Every structure is written in structure tokens, then in C-alpha cells.
GROMACS .gro file of C-alpha atoms in nm:
model
  312
    1MET     CA    1  -8.496   0.936  -9.110
    2MET     CA    2  -8.358   0.940  -8.749
    3LEU     CA    3  -8.316   0.609  -8.575
    4VAL     CA    4  -8.481   0.623  -8.230
    5SER     CA    5  -8.364   0.380  -7.950
    6VAL     CA    6  -8.651   0.301  -7.726
    7ILE     CA    7  -8.540   0.184  -7.384
    8ILE     CA    8  -8.786  -0.008  -7.167
    9PRO     CA    9  -8.675  -0.097  -6.807
   10ALA     CA   10  -8.879  -0.399  -6.695
   11TYR     CA   11  -8.920  -0.528  -6.349
   12ASN     CA   12  -9.226  -0.749  -6.265
   13ILE     CA   13  -9.457  -0.582  -6.506
   14ASP     CA   14  -9.611  -0.875  -6.683
   15LYS     CA   15  -9.950  -0.721  -6.628
   16TYR     CA   16  -9.884  -0.420  -6.847
   17LEU     CA   17  -9.582  -0.504  -7.068
   18ALA     CA   18  -9.778  -0.627  -7.361
   19GLU     CA   19  -9.999  -0.326  -7.378
   20THR     CA   20  -9.681  -0.101  -7.357
   21LEU     CA   21  -9.510  -0.286  -7.627
   22ASP     CA   22  -9.835  -0.271  -7.861
   23SER     CA   23  -9.817   0.109  -7.826
   24VAL     CA   24  -9.458   0.112  -7.950
   25LEU     CA   25  -9.530  -0.123  -8.247
   26ALA     CA   26  -9.816   0.094  -8.344
   27GLN     CA   27  -9.590   0.405  -8.402
   28THR     CA   28  -9.619   0.586  -8.724
   29HIS     CA   29  -9.229   0.640  -8.708
   30SER     CA   30  -9.108   0.290  -8.784
   31HIS     CA   31  -8.738   0.355  -8.782
   32PHE     CA   32  -8.665   0.252  -8.420
   33GLU     CA   33  -8.507  -0.012  -8.212
   34VAL     CA   34  -8.632  -0.140  -7.871
   35MET     CA   35  -8.420  -0.257  -7.595
   36ILE     CA   36  -8.612  -0.421  -7.312
   37VAL     CA   37  -8.383  -0.452  -7.015
   38ASN     CA   38  -8.528  -0.718  -6.772
   39ASP     CA   39  -8.412  -0.612  -6.423
   40GLY     CA   40  -8.429  -0.940  -6.241
   41SER     CA   41  -8.801  -1.002  -6.282
   42THR     CA   42  -8.963  -1.292  -6.111
   43ASP     CA   43  -9.299  -1.297  -6.295
   44ARG     CA   44  -9.367  -1.356  -6.665
   45THR     CA   45  -9.199  -1.023  -6.772
   46LEU     CA   46  -8.899  -1.181  -6.943
   47GLU     CA   47  -9.129  -1.452  -7.117
   48ILE     CA   48  -9.349  -1.179  -7.252
   49ALA     CA   49  -9.052  -0.964  -7.378
   50GLN     CA   50  -8.899  -1.261  -7.555
   51GLU     CA   51  -9.227  -1.348  -7.722
   52TYR     CA   52  -9.242  -0.993  -7.869
   53ALA     CA   53  -8.877  -1.012  -7.965
   54ALA     CA   54  -8.930  -1.327  -8.158
   55LYS     CA   55  -9.204  -1.162  -8.366
   56ASP     CA   56  -9.022  -0.836  -8.443
   57ASP     CA   57  -8.648  -0.812  -8.514
   58ARG     CA   58  -8.644  -0.449  -8.399
   59ILE     CA   59  -8.702  -0.568  -8.042
   60ARG     CA   60  -8.403  -0.707  -7.833
   61VAL     CA   61  -8.399  -0.823  -7.468
   62VAL     CA   62  -8.123  -0.839  -7.223
   63SER     CA   63  -8.150  -0.955  -6.861
   64GLN     CA   64  -7.959  -0.860  -6.555
   65ALA     CA   65  -7.966  -0.897  -6.171
   66ASN     CA   66  -8.178  -0.639  -6.008
   67GLU     CA   67  -8.016  -0.285  -6.012
   68GLY     CA   68  -8.311  -0.048  -6.011
   69LEU     CA   69  -8.430   0.214  -6.272
   70ALA     CA   70  -8.119   0.422  -6.310
   71GLY     CA   71  -7.892   0.123  -6.374
   72THR     CA   72  -8.145  -0.038  -6.600
   73ARG     CA   73  -8.198   0.263  -6.819
   74ASN     CA   74  -7.820   0.313  -6.837
   75ARG     CA   75  -7.781  -0.036  -6.951
   76GLY     CA   76  -8.035   0.027  -7.228
   77ILE     CA   77  -7.844   0.330  -7.335
   78ARG     CA   78  -7.515   0.124  -7.361
   79GLU     CA   79  -7.688  -0.147  -7.571
   80THR     CA   80  -7.837   0.077  -7.828
   81THR     CA   81  -7.717   0.302  -8.114
   82GLY     CA   82  -7.993   0.542  -8.222
   83GLU     CA   83  -7.924   0.918  -8.254
   84LEU     CA   84  -8.231   0.982  -8.044
   85ILE     CA   85  -8.301   0.800  -7.720
   86ALA     CA   86  -8.672   0.758  -7.596
   87PHE     CA   87  -8.744   0.606  -7.251
   88LEU     CA   88  -9.068   0.425  -7.192
   89ASP     CA   89  -9.159   0.265  -6.852
   90GLY     CA   90  -9.310  -0.085  -6.894
   91ASP     CA   91  -9.643   0.014  -6.761
   92ASP     CA   92  -9.700   0.341  -6.958
   93ARG     CA   93  -9.831   0.382  -7.310
   94TRP     CA   94  -9.753   0.604  -7.618
   95HIS     CA   95  -9.986   0.758  -7.876
   96PRO     CA   96  -9.916   0.639  -8.225
   97THR     CA   97  -9.762   0.959  -8.334
   98LYS     CA   98  -9.526   0.990  -8.035
   99LEU     CA   99  -9.202   0.916  -8.204
  100SER     CA  100  -9.279   1.087  -8.534
  101ALA     CA  101  -9.380   1.407  -8.350
  102HIS     CA  102  -9.048   1.414  -8.164
  103ALA     CA  103  -8.832   1.323  -8.460
  104ASP     CA  104  -8.992   1.598  -8.659
  105HIS     CA  105  -8.930   1.829  -8.364
  106PHE     CA  106  -8.563   1.757  -8.368
  107GLU     CA  107  -8.529   1.782  -8.748
  108SER     CA  108  -8.732   2.100  -8.781
  109PHE     CA  109  -8.557   2.260  -8.489
  110GLY     CA  110  -8.214   2.194  -8.652
  111GLN     CA  111  -8.320   2.332  -8.984
  112LYS     CA  112  -8.462   2.634  -8.833
  113LEU     CA  113  -8.145   2.726  -8.647
  114GLN     CA  114  -7.897   2.569  -8.892
  115SER     CA  115  -7.795   2.363  -8.583
  116THR     CA  116  -7.467   2.320  -8.422
  117GLU     CA  117  -7.388   2.114  -8.114
  118THR     CA  118  -7.474   2.401  -7.897
  119SER     CA  119  -7.774   2.532  -8.082
  120SER     CA  120  -7.948   2.203  -8.179
  121LEU     CA  121  -8.239   2.064  -7.973
  122GLY     CA  122  -8.104   1.844  -7.696
  123MET     CA  123  -8.432   1.717  -7.534
  124SER     CA  124  -8.800   1.710  -7.650
  125PHE     CA  125  -9.104   1.636  -7.444
  126ALA     CA  126  -9.479   1.673  -7.477
  127LYS     CA  127  -9.787   1.671  -7.260
  128VAL     CA  128  -9.901   1.384  -7.049
  129THR     CA  129 -10.238   1.230  -6.973
  130PHE     CA  130 -10.295   1.019  -6.661
  131ILE     CA  131 -10.446   0.687  -6.678
  132THR     CA  132 -10.565   0.448  -6.389
  133SER     CA  133 -10.404   0.116  -6.308
  134THR     CA  134 -10.645  -0.058  -6.532
  135GLY     CA  135 -10.576   0.174  -6.822
  136SER     CA  136 -10.886   0.396  -6.802
  137TYR     CA  137 -10.847   0.773  -6.880
  138THR     CA  138 -10.877   1.003  -6.583
  139LYS     CA  139 -10.931   1.325  -6.791
  140GLN     CA  140 -10.628   1.474  -6.612
  141TYR     CA  141 -10.345   1.629  -6.810
  142SER     CA  142 -10.015   1.787  -6.745
  143SER     CA  143  -9.994   2.166  -6.789
  144SER     CA  144  -9.619   2.219  -6.781
  145LYS     CA  145  -9.434   2.512  -6.933
  146LEU     CA  146  -9.306   2.416  -7.274
  147THR     CA  147  -9.086   2.690  -7.419
  148ASN     CA  148  -8.818   2.947  -7.305
  149LEU     CA  149  -8.701   2.686  -7.053
  150LYS     CA  150  -8.420   2.748  -6.800
  151PRO     CA  151  -8.239   2.520  -6.554
  152GLU     CA  152  -8.446   2.655  -6.253
  153ASP     CA  153  -8.777   2.546  -6.443
  154PHE     CA  154  -8.662   2.182  -6.415
  155TYR     CA  155  -8.524   2.213  -6.065
  156ILE     CA  156  -8.845   2.378  -5.938
  157GLU     CA  157  -9.077   2.138  -6.112
  158ASN     CA  158  -9.037   1.815  -6.317
  159LEU     CA  159  -9.187   1.951  -6.624
  160ALA     CA  160  -9.158   1.638  -6.828
  161ILE     CA  161  -9.347   1.445  -6.544
  162THR     CA  162  -9.202   1.102  -6.648
  163PRO     CA  163  -8.913   0.961  -6.849
  164SER     CA  164  -9.173   0.797  -7.074
  165ASN     CA  165  -9.240   1.159  -7.201
  166VAL     CA  166  -8.892   1.253  -7.317
  167VAL     CA  167  -8.654   1.190  -7.623
  168ILE     CA  168  -8.306   1.296  -7.576
  169ARG     CA  169  -8.033   1.338  -7.829
  170ARG     CA  170  -7.759   1.077  -7.753
  171SER     CA  171  -7.477   1.332  -7.795
  172VAL     CA  172  -7.630   1.516  -7.502
  173LEU     CA  173  -7.607   1.222  -7.275
  174ASP     CA  174  -7.251   1.148  -7.405
  175ARG     CA  175  -7.156   1.494  -7.273
  176VAL     CA  176  -7.351   1.528  -6.947
  177GLY     CA  177  -7.357   1.171  -6.840
  178GLN     CA  178  -7.640   0.924  -6.777
  179PHE     CA  179  -7.879   0.853  -6.480
  180VAL     CA  180  -7.736   0.856  -6.131
  181SER     CA  181  -7.893   0.650  -5.848
  182HIS     CA  182  -7.835   0.899  -5.575
  183PRO     CA  183  -8.168   1.084  -5.598
  184GLY     CA  184  -8.357   0.768  -5.489
  185GLY     CA  185  -8.653   0.762  -5.727
  186LEU     CA  186  -8.613   1.113  -5.889
  187GLU     CA  187  -8.324   1.016  -6.115
  188ASP     CA  188  -8.509   1.147  -6.410
  189GLN     CA  189  -8.571   1.496  -6.279
  190GLU     CA  190  -8.198   1.518  -6.175
  191LEU     CA  191  -8.095   1.423  -6.529
  192PHE     CA  192  -8.330   1.692  -6.672
  193VAL     CA  193  -8.182   1.948  -6.445
  194ARG     CA  194  -7.836   1.843  -6.545
  195ILE     CA  195  -7.911   1.863  -6.914
  196ALA     CA  196  -8.064   2.213  -6.884
  197TRP     CA  197  -7.769   2.317  -6.662
  198SER     CA  198  -7.530   2.216  -6.932
  199GLY     CA  199  -7.672   2.457  -7.172
  200ALA     CA  200  -7.864   2.220  -7.387
  201ILE     CA  201  -8.180   2.338  -7.540
  202ILE     CA  202  -8.501   2.180  -7.417
  203GLU     CA  203  -8.848   2.234  -7.569
  204GLY     CA  204  -9.189   2.089  -7.526
  205LEU     CA  205  -9.461   2.007  -7.774
  206ASN     CA  206  -9.819   2.133  -7.708
  207THR     CA  207  -9.986   1.796  -7.753
  208VAL     CA  208 -10.043   1.480  -7.552
  209LEU     CA  209  -9.839   1.191  -7.662
  210THR     CA  210  -9.778   0.996  -7.342
  211GLU     CA  211 -10.016   0.803  -7.109
  212TYR     CA  212  -9.875   0.777  -6.765
  213ARG     CA  213 -10.026   0.505  -6.553
  214ILE     CA  214 -10.079   0.562  -6.187
  215VAL     CA  215 -10.020   0.235  -5.997
  216GLU     CA  216 -10.113   0.286  -5.634
  217ASN     CA  217  -9.860   0.047  -5.482
  218SER     CA  218  -9.564   0.191  -5.698
  219LEU     CA  219  -9.263   0.385  -5.544
  220SER     CA  220  -9.414   0.705  -5.680
  221SER     CA  221  -9.730   0.650  -5.467
  222ASN     CA  222  -9.529   0.645  -5.141
  223LEU     CA  223  -9.551   1.011  -5.066
  224SER     CA  224  -9.322   1.029  -4.760
  225ARG     CA  225  -9.056   0.839  -4.946
  226MET     CA  226  -9.078   1.072  -5.247
  227GLU     CA  227  -9.018   1.366  -5.016
  228LYS     CA  228  -8.699   1.208  -4.883
  229SER     CA  229  -8.603   1.139  -5.243
  230TRP     CA  230  -8.649   1.500  -5.330
  231GLN     CA  231  -8.398   1.593  -5.068
  232LEU     CA  232  -8.151   1.351  -5.205
  233LEU     CA  233  -8.205   1.501  -5.553
  234ASN     CA  234  -8.159   1.860  -5.405
  235HIS     CA  235  -7.825   1.746  -5.249
  236HIS     CA  236  -7.702   1.606  -5.567
  237VAL     CA  237  -7.797   1.914  -5.769
  238GLU     CA  238  -7.622   2.129  -5.510
  239SER     CA  239  -7.294   1.940  -5.584
  240TYR     CA  240  -7.268   2.077  -5.934
  241ALA     CA  241  -7.515   2.382  -5.943
  242PRO     CA  242  -7.484   2.537  -5.593
  243SER     CA  243  -7.594   2.889  -5.704
  244LEU     CA  244  -7.909   2.732  -5.865
  245VAL     CA  245  -8.006   2.579  -5.530
  246LYS     CA  246  -7.938   2.888  -5.333
  247ARG     CA  247  -8.153   3.101  -5.544
  248HIS     CA  248  -8.448   2.868  -5.589
  249TYR     CA  249  -8.462   2.618  -5.302
  250ASP     CA  250  -8.768   2.749  -5.127
  251ARG     CA  251  -8.980   2.778  -5.441
  252ALA     CA  252  -8.861   2.429  -5.558
  253TYR     CA  253  -8.927   2.259  -5.222
  254ALA     CA  254  -9.266   2.433  -5.209
  255TYR     CA  255  -9.367   2.321  -5.552
  256PHE     CA  256  -9.272   1.964  -5.473
  257LEU     CA  257  -9.472   1.970  -5.148
  258ARG     CA  258  -9.779   2.094  -5.355
  259TYR     CA  259  -9.702   1.817  -5.605
  260LEU     CA  260  -9.723   1.554  -5.325
  261ALA     CA  261 -10.056   1.701  -5.214
  262ARG     CA  262 -10.196   1.685  -5.565
  263ARG     CA  263 -10.065   1.328  -5.617
  264GLY     CA  264 -10.224   1.237  -5.285
  265ILE     CA  265 -10.552   1.354  -5.424
  266ARG     CA  266 -10.501   1.154  -5.733
  267ILE     CA  267 -10.417   0.830  -5.563
  268ARG     CA  268 -10.681   0.875  -5.290
  269ALA     CA  269 -10.427   0.910  -5.005
  270LYS     CA  270 -10.554   0.987  -4.646
  271PRO     CA  271 -10.703   1.337  -4.651
  272GLN     CA  272 -10.492   1.444  -4.339
  273GLU     CA  273 -10.162   1.348  -4.530
  274THR     CA  274 -10.271   1.543  -4.840
  275GLN     CA  275 -10.379   1.852  -4.626
  276ALA     CA  276 -10.037   1.846  -4.445
  277PHE     CA  277  -9.853   1.854  -4.764
  278ILE     CA  278 -10.037   2.164  -4.913
  279TRP     CA  279 -10.012   2.360  -4.600
  280ARG     CA  280  -9.636   2.297  -4.579
  281ALA     CA  281  -9.609   2.405  -4.935
  282ILE     CA  282  -9.764   2.727  -4.861
  283ARG     CA  283  -9.571   2.790  -4.549
  284GLN     CA  284  -9.246   2.717  -4.740
  285ASP     CA  285  -9.317   2.980  -5.013
  286LYS     CA  286  -9.625   3.176  -4.970
  287SER     CA  287  -9.592   3.339  -5.313
  288LEU     CA  288  -9.761   3.015  -5.440
  289LEU     CA  289 -10.087   3.190  -5.347
  290TRP     CA  290 -10.045   3.460  -5.599
  291VAL     CA  291  -9.795   3.323  -5.841
  292GLU     CA  292 -10.001   3.016  -5.915
  293PRO     CA  293 -10.336   3.085  -5.728
  294ARG     CA  294 -10.550   2.848  -5.930
  295ARG     CA  295 -10.338   2.539  -5.894
  296THR     CA  296 -10.256   2.615  -5.523
  297LEU     CA  297 -10.603   2.693  -5.419
  298SER     CA  298 -10.773   2.411  -5.621
  299THR     CA  299 -10.531   2.171  -5.441
  300LEU     CA  300 -10.624   2.311  -5.107
  301PHE     CA  301 -10.994   2.283  -5.199
  302PHE     CA  302 -10.971   1.925  -5.309
  303ALA     CA  303 -10.750   1.815  -5.025
  304TYR     CA  304 -11.042   1.906  -4.788
  305LEU     CA  305 -11.304   1.767  -5.013
  306PRO     CA  306 -11.187   1.428  -5.120
  307HIS     CA  307 -11.521   1.316  -5.213
  308LEU     CA  308 -11.542   1.579  -5.489
  309SER     CA  309 -11.186   1.499  -5.610
  310LYS     CA  310 -11.305   1.144  -5.699
  311GLN     CA  311 -11.543   1.306  -5.957
  312SER     CA  312 -11.270   1.513  -6.116
   0.00000   0.00000   0.00000
């Protein structure tokens, strides 16, 4: 049975951490270790983490001065030993079969291909459901492409949605490197692009296994800051994959602008801000209107009818 290292970056999340840890302890795949990295929290985060560690010897806690998500996740990678690495943000939740589904995915994929380092599955992800800050279900789900994935798929769109949704083979991270802090909040997407660009195989599971919490005052709810972060990500990807950026920049930027519009609808941003993002997306790459008409036109529709979006 594969050992899975679960890495939880924790910064001032005492409101959600117990719920997150309960979802880990409820896993049907019991062969795991949990590393909680307390990133300089000033609330009860460390106290809660230590309470759980005292009850279950699979859980360990380390503390550090505040470094941000990239440094915190990297610390967790260094402190663990599992063949598979799963990331879980301290305010998200997993379904009970999360780890067993991914462990089976890695094992069955390898058996199918009689795997070698270059033919084995490098990263696995699944579908995501979105929950509110209070933990209620929104009935919204990710609809990402799951198979036959190429580097441009991850550059154009963050198919995994969140690090809480991925499980990565440790040997892949040993080869391509860990998270970098340059992309300013989009370190996860940059890493996924780098993994795909390295030639590692990535495949998704057609089932919901992760619950992604939308917290309105979080970094990922500041839409203007997220746009600046995407430009930083783009600059970093261009440093090692210039041909990828050259071929797909317009489409990738348009998709991200549309994503910001859709996120604006989800977090109840000002309608004018949401409308501006979707129109900029269309101007950046008009093919959005015929390549993905349903998603583009529905975003445009709800941007102008925010009262209806609240019922979605």
C-alpha cells in the first residue's frame, strides 16, 4: 500500500482546521502521514494542530516564521517521506475516498503500462465541488478536461483548480523542482505547467473528491491582484517554455479573464467588475464565443443578471 504524505499549510485558519483534519482522518486509505506546517499563525491554529497530533501519531506539526504558501508547502515536502504527496489547504475538505481513489489510480495506471519513470502516472487530480465560507454546498462543480492532457492545457487553464485536488508522485517533484514564489498566488498552476512541460503524465478522475471553500476575504477573492499574479506566472513560464507562451498566450489570457469574471459572479463581486472581465476576455480571444460558447455566454449572461446568479 502506497504511503501518502498529506501536506497542510496553515496560517490563521483556526476557524476551519478541525473540519479539514476530520476529513483527512475519515479517509478509507489509512496509510498516510500528515504534516501540518504552521506558517506563523497568530490565532489558535497551532493549538488545534497540536491537539490533533496528540491524538493521532500519523499527524505531525512544525512551525516557522511566515513564508507564504510556496515556502510552507515546500517545507512540508522536505519533512515527509511518502511516495505520493497530497496537498490540502487548511480550509478545504476531502471526501472519504479521496486518497484511496488516487492511490488506486497510480497503481492501476502503472500496471496497465508496466510503468517506467517516463511512462508512469506523475500527477492525479479529480473534480472539485465549491462550498461557501460556512461549509454549505453551492451545487457548482468543476468541469475540467481530464484525459489526453498537454502542457498547453494547464497553461491555458488551471484544470486542477486547487492544490487540494492533486496528488503528485514524489519522484516527479524531485525531478522538476518544488513550488516557486514568483507567480504571486498562482504557484500551483505554475507547478502543474512545469510538470506537464517536463513530459510527466497527468490524468484526472471523473469523480468529485475535493470540496473547495470560497472565502470572500481570501487572496483568491481579490480579482485585480489575481490578474497581476497571472502575468507573473506567465513571465515565469516564458523563462523555460517560450514556445508554449508564444503559441497560446492570447487563449490563456482570455481564459483567465473569463475565469475572473466567473469567480466574480461566485463571490458576488461588483457587477461592473465582472462585466469588464468577461468583455476583456472576449476581446483578447474572440474564439471563446465558438470554441466554448456555453461557458462564455453563460458568464456574460450572469455578469449582467447578478440577482439570478445568486440562485445558481
